[in-house]
Short mmCIF file of C-alpha atoms in Angstrom, two decimals:
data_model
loop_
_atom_site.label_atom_id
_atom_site.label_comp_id
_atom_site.label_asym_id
_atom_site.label_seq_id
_atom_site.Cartn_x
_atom_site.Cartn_y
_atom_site.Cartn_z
CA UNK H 526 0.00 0.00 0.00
CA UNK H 527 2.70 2.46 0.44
CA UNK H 528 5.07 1.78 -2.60
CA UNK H 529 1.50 2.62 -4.40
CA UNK H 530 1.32 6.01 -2.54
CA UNK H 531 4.73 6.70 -3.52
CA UNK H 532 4.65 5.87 -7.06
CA UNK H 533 1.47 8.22 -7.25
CA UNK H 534 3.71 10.59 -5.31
CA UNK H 535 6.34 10.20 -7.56
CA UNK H 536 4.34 10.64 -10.84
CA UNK H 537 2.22 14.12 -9.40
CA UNK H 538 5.74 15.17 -8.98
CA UNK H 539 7.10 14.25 -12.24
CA UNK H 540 3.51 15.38 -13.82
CA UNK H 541 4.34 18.39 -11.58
CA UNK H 542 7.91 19.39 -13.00
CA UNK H 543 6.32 18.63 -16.79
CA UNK H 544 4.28 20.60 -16.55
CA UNK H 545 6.38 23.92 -14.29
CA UNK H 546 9.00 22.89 -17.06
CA UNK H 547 6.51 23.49 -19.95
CA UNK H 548 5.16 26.64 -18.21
CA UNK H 549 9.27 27.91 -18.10
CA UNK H 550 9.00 27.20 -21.98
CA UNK H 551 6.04 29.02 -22.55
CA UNK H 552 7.44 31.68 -20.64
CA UNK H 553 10.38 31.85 -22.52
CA UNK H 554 9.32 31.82 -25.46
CA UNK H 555 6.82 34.61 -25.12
CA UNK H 556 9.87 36.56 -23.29
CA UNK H 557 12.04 36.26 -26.20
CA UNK H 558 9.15 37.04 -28.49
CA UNK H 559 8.65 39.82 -26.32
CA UNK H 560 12.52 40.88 -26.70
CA UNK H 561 12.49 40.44 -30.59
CA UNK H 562 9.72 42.44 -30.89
CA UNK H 563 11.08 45.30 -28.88
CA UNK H 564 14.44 44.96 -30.91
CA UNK H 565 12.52 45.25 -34.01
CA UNK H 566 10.94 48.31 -32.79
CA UNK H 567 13.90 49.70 -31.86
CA UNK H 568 15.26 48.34 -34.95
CA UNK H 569 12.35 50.54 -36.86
CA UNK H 570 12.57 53.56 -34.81
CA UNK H 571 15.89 53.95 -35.44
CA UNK H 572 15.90 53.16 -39.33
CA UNK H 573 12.53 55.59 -39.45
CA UNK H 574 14.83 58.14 -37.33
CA UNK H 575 17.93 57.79 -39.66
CA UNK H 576 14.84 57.82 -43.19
CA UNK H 577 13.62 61.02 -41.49
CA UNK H 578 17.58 62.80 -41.00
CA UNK H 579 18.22 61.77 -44.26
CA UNK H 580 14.79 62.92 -46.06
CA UNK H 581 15.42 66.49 -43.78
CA UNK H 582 18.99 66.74 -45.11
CA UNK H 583 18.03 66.16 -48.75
CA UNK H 584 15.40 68.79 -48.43
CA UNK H 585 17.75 71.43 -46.75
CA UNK H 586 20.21 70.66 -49.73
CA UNK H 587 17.49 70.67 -52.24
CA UNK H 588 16.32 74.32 -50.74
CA UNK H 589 20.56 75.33 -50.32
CA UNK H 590 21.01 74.22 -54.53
CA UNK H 591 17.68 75.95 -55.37
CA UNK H 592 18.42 79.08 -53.35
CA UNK H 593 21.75 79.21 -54.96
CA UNK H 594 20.26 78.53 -58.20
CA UNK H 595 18.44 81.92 -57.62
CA UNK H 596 21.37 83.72 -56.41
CA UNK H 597 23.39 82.82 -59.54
CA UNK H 598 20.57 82.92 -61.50
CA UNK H 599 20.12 86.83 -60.55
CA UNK H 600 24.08 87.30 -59.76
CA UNK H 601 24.18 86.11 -63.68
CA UNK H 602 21.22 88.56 -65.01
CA UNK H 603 21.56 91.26 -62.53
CA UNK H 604 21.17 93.40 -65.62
CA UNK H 605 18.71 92.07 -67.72
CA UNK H 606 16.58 91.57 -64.70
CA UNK H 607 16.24 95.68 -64.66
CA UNK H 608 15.84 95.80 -68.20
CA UNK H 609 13.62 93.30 -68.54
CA UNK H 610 11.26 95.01 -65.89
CA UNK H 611 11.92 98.03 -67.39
CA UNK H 612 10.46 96.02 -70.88
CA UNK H 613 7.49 94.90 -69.19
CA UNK H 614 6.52 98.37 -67.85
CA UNK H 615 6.60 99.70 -71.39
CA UNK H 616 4.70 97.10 -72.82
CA UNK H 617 1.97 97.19 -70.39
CA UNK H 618 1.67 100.80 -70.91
CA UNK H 619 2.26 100.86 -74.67
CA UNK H 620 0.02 97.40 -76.02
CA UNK H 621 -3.26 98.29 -74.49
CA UNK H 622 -3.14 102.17 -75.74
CA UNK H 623 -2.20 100.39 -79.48
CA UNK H 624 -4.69 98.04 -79.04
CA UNK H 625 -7.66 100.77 -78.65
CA UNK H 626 -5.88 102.78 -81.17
CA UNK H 627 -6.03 100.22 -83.65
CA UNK H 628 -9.71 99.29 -83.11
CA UNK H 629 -10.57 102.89 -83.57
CA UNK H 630 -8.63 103.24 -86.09
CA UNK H 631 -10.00 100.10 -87.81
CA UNK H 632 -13.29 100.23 -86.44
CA UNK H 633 -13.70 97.25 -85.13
CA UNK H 634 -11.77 94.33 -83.28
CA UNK H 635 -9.89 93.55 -86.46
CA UNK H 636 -7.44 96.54 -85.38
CA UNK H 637 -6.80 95.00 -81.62
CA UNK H 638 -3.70 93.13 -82.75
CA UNK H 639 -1.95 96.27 -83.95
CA UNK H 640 0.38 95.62 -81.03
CA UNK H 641 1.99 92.73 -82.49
CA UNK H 642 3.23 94.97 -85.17
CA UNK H 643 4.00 98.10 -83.44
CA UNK H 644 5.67 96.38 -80.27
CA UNK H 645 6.06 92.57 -81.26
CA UNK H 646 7.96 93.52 -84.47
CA UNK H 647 11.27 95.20 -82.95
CA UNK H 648 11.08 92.79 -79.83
CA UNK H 649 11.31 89.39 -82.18
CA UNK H 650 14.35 91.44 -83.46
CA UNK H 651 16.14 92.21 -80.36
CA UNK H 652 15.74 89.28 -78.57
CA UNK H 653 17.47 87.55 -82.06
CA UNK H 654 20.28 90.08 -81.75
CA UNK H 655 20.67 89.08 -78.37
CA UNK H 656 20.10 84.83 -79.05
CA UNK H 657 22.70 85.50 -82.12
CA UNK H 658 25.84 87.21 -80.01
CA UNK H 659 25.48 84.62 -77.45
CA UNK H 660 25.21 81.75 -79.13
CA UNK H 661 27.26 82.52 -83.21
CA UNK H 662 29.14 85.51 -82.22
CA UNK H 663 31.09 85.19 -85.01
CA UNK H 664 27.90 85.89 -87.41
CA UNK H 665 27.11 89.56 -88.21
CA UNK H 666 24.18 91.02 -86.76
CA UNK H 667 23.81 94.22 -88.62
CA UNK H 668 20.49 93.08 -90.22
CA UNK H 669 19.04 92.08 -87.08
CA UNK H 670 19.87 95.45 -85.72
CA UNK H 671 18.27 97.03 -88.98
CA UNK H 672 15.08 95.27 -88.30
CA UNK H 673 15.20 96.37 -84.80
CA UNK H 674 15.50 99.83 -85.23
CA UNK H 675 12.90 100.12 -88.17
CA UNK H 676 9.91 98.39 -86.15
CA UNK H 677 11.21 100.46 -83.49
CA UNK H 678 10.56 103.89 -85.53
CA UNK H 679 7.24 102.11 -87.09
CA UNK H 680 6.00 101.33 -83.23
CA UNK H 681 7.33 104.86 -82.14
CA UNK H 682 5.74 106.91 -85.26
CA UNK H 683 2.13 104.79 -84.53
CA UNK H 684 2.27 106.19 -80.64
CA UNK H 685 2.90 109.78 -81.87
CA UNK H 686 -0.06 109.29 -84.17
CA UNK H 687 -1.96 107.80 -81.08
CA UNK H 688 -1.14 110.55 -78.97
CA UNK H 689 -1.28 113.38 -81.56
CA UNK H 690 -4.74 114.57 -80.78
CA UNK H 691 -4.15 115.02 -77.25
CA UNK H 692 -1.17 117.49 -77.84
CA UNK H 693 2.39 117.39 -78.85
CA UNK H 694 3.80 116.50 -75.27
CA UNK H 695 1.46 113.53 -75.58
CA UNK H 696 2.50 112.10 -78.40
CA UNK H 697 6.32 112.46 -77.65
CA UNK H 698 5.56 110.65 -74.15
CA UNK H 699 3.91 108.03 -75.71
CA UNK H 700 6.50 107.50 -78.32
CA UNK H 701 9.25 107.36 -75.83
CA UNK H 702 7.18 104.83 -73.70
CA UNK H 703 6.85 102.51 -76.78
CA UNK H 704 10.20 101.90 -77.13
CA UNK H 705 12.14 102.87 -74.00
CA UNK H 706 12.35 98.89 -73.18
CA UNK H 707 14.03 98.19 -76.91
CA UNK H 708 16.81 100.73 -76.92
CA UNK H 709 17.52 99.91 -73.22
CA UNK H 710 17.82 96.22 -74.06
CA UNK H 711 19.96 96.53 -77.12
CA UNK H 712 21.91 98.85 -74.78
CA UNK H 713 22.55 96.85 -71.61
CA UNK H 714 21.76 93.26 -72.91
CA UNK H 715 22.32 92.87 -76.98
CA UNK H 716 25.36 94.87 -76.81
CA UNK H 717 26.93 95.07 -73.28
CA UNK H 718 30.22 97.54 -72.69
CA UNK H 719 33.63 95.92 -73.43
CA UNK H 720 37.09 96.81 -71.95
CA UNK H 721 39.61 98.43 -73.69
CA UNK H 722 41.33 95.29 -74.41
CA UNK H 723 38.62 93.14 -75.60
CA UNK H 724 37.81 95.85 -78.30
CA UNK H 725 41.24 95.92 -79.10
CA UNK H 726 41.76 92.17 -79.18
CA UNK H 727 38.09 92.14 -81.53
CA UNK H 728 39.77 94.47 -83.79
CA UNK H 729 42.97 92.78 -83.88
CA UNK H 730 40.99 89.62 -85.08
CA UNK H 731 39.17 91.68 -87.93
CA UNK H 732 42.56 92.95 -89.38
CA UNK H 733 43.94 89.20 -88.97
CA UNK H 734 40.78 87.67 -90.83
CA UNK H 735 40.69 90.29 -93.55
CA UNK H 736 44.59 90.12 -94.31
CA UNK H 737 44.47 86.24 -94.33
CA UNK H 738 41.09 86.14 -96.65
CA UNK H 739 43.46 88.84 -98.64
CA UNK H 740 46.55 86.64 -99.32
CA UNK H 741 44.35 83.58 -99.88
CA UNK H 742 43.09 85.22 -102.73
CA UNK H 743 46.48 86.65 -103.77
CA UNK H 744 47.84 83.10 -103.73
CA UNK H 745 44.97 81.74 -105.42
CA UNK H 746 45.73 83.86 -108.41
CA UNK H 747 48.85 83.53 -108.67
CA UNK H 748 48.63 79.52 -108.29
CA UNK H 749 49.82 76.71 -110.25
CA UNK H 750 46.95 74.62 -112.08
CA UNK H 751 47.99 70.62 -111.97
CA UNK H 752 45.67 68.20 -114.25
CA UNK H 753 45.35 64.67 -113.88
CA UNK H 754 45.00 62.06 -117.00
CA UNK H 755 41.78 62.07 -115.81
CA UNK H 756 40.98 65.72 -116.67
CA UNK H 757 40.86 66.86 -112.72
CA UNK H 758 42.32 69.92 -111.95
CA UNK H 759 43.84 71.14 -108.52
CA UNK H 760 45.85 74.22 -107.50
CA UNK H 761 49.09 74.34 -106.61
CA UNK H 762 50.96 76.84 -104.42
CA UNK H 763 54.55 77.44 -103.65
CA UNK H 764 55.27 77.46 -99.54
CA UNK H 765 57.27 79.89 -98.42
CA UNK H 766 57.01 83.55 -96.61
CA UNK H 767 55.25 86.17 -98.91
CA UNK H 768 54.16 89.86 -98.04
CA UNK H 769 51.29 91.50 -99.77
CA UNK H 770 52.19 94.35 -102.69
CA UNK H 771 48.68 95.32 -104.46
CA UNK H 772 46.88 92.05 -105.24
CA UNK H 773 49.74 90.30 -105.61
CA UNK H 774 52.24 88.27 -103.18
CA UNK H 775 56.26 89.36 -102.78
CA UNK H 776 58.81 86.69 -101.21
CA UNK H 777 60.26 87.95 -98.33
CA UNK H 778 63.56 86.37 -97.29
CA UNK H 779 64.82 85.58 -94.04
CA UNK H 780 67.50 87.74 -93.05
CA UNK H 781 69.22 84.54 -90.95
CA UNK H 782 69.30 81.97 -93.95
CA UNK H 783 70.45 84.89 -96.41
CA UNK H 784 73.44 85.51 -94.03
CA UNK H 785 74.12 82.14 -93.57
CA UNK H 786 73.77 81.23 -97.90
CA UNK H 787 75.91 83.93 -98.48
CA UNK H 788 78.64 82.37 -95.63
CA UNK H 789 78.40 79.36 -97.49
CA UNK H 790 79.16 80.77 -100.55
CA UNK H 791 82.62 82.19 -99.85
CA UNK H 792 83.45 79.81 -97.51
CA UNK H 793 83.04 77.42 -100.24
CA UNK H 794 84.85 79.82 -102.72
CA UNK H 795 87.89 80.25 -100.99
CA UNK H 796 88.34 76.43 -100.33
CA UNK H 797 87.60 76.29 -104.22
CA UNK H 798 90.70 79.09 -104.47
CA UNK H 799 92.74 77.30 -102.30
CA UNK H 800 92.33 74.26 -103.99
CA UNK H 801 91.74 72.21 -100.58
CA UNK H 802 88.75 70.71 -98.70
CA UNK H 803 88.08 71.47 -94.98
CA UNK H 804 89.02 68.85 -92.88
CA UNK H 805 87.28 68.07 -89.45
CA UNK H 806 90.46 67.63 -87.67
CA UNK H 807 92.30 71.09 -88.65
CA UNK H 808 93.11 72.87 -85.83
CA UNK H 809 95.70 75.21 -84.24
CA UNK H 810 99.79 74.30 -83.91
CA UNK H 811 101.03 74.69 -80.82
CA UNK H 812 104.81 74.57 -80.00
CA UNK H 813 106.47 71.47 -80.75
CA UNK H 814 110.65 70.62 -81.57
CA UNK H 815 111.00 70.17 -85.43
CA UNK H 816 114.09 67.76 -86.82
CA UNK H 817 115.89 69.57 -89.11
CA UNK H 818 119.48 69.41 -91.08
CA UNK H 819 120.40 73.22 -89.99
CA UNK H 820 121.57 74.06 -86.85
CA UNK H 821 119.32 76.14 -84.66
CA UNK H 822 121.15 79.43 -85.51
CA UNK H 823 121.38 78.65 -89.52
CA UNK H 824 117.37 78.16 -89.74
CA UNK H 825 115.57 80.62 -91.62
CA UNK H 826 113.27 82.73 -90.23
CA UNK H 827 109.72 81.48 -90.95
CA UNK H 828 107.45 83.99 -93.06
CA UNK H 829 103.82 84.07 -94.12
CA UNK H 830 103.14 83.87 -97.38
CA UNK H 831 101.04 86.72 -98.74
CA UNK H 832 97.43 84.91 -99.86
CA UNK H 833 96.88 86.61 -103.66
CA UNK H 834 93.73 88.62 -103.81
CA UNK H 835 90.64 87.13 -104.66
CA UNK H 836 88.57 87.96 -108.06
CA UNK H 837 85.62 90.16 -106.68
CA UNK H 838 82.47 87.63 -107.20
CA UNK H 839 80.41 90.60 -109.33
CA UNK H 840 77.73 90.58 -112.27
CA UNK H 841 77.51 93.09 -114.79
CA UNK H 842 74.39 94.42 -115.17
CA UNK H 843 73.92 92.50 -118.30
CA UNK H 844 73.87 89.14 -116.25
CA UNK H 845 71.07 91.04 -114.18
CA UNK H 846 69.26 91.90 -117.22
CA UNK H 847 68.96 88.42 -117.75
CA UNK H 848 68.39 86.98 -114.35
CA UNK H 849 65.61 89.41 -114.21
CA UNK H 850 63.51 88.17 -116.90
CA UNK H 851 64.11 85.02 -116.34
CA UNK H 852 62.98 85.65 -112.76
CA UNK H 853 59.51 87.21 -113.88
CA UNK H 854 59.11 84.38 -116.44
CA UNK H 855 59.29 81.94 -113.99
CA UNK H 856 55.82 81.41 -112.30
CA UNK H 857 57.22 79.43 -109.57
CA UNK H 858 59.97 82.62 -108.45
CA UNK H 859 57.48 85.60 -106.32
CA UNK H 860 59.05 88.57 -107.16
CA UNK H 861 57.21 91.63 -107.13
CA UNK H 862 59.02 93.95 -110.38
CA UNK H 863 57.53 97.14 -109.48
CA UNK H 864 59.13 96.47 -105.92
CA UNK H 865 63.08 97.54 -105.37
CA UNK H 866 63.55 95.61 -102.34
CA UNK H 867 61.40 92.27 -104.17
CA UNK H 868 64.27 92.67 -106.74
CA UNK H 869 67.16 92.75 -104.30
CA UNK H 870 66.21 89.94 -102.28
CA UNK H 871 65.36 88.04 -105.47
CA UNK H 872 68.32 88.42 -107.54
CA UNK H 873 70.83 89.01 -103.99
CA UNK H 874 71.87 92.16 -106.18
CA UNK H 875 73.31 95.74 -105.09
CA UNK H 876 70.00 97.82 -104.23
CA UNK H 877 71.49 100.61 -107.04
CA UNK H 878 71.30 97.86 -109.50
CA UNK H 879 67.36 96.80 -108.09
CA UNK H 880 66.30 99.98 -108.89
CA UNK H 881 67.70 100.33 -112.01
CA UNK H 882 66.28 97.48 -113.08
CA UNK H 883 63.07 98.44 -111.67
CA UNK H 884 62.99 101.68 -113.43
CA UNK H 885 63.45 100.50 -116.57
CA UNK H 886 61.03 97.82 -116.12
CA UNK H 887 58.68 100.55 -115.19
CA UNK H 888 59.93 102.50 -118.08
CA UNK H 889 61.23 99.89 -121.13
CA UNK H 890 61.39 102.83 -123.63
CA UNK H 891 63.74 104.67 -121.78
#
């Protein structure tokens, strides 16, 4: 009877711990439940935390980039802003008085869009003055600026009509107003103020471009015409250094290279006189004992032998005579006849005999 009791003992207790264990489970299960839920919350809270900074930064640098986008914007057109104002007032002023002049004038509502000609006109110009120097300021705008000022006097002669019955202060105010905002615009905005410099570099340009476009066309007339077997045709021109004399194109010389030909030339001629080539390895004599047969006292004194004059290298004018007209019948030589100096450099002659050739080139009858 008792080893009964204690088994029954023995299993509440077991049944007992089962079921306290089961309860610990539970309980720890719902406690780390509990804990991964509050970690994910934190989790969230901080991620929504770290969403919102990042959301609040990008809209303070969004507002910082536009606000600077204004600033430069006005920094960049802090004088059309003025001008452009000052375009608005005078159309707002100048398009409905047009307008009411135009349907009187017409008598009806056919005349309301006289504005588009009186105003529109010289705006369409200026504003393609304006689009043109910006964008192609090589092109000239001297058209555009025509059209501009003739709508302008059109629009301005239309307002002193408008204002002509009412006196002749009110038809000069209203002709001023109509076309105050052009002139200040092509002013201030189609053709803003320039240093010193900048004009002077823009003309410097001009007198570049025109000179070059000048000596192209010198060269192109005075070019070489090559055909092909197939019948093609191209122009030839002769490199070199030219200057421009009328229409047509004068060689101009270097003064280094003429030097140094002319070196050559009698360097070479008195080797030719002497009858001996340079060698690489002459050089000076120094002091040295000789072997001889005479004793020291009996040796001749050494003397230099006097070099026999050289034959001047000259031409007679004859031989320039020639050279000359061979030299202008030569396409491929630029020589310039009615030019002294073109004639000196040409034929490397004295400059009396250049301009005696050029005189009686000038003169063949003489």
């Amino acid at each position: 009877m008792s080893s009964w009791a204690e088994e029954r003992r023995a299993t509440r207790a077991a049944e007992a711990e089962i079921q306290r264990q089961d309860a610990n489970a539970v309980l720890e299960r719902k406690l780390r439940a509990q804990s991964a839920a509050a970690e994910q919350r934190r989790a969230d809270t901080t991620a929504a935390a770290k969403l919102a900074e990042q959301q609040r930064k990008a809209r303070q640098a969004r507002r910082a980039a536009m606000v600077a986008s204004v600033a430069d914007w006005l920094s960049a057109n802090r004088v059309r802003l003025p001008i452009y104002l000052l375009a608005l007032v005078s159309a707002g002023m100048a398009v409905p008085a047009m307008a009411g002049f135009g349907v009187g004038v017409y008598g009806n509502a056919t005349g309301a869009p006289l504005p588009a000609l009186s105003e529109l006109g010289m705006w369409a110009f200026a504003f393609a003055v304006e689009v043109t120097r910006h964008r192609h300021p090589e092109r000239p705008v001297w058209a555009l600026q025509l059209g501009v000022w003739v709508f302008a006097g059109v629009g301005f002669a239309l307002n002193v009509l408008h204002g002509w019955h009412r006196g002749a202060d009110a038809a000069v105010v209203m002709g001023i107003v109509s076309v105050a905002g052009v002139i200040a615009h092509q002013l201030a905005v189609a053709s803003p103020p320039r240093s010193a410099a900048e004009r002077a570099a823009a003309r410097i340009e001009r007198k570049t471009l025109r000179k070059v476009a000048r000596v192209r066309r010198a060269a192109v007339r005075t070019a070489v015409a090559e055909l092909a077997a197939d019948g093609t045709a191209r122009l030839v021109f002769t490199p070199g250094r030219y200057t421009l004399d009328g229409r047509r194109l004068a060689s101009v010389v270097a003064p280094d290279r003429l030097a140094a030909d002319v070196l050559d030339e009698e360097i070479a001629a008195f080797f030719a006189e002497q009858d001996q080539a340079p060698r690489a390895d002459d050089g000076p004599i120094v002091d040295a004992p000789i072997l001889t047969l005479d004793r020291p006292g009996e040796q001749p004194k050494s003397t230099r032998k006097p070099r026999p004059p050289r034959a001047p290298k000259t031409r007679s004018i004859e031989d320039l005579r020639a050279a000359f007209a061979a030299a202008i019948d030569n396409p491929d030589v630029a020589i310039n006849p009615k030019s002294a100096e073109s004639i000196r450099k040409t034929l490397r002659c004295a400059p009396k005999y250049a301009r005696q050739l050029r005189d009686e080139h000038k003169n063949p009858n003489q």
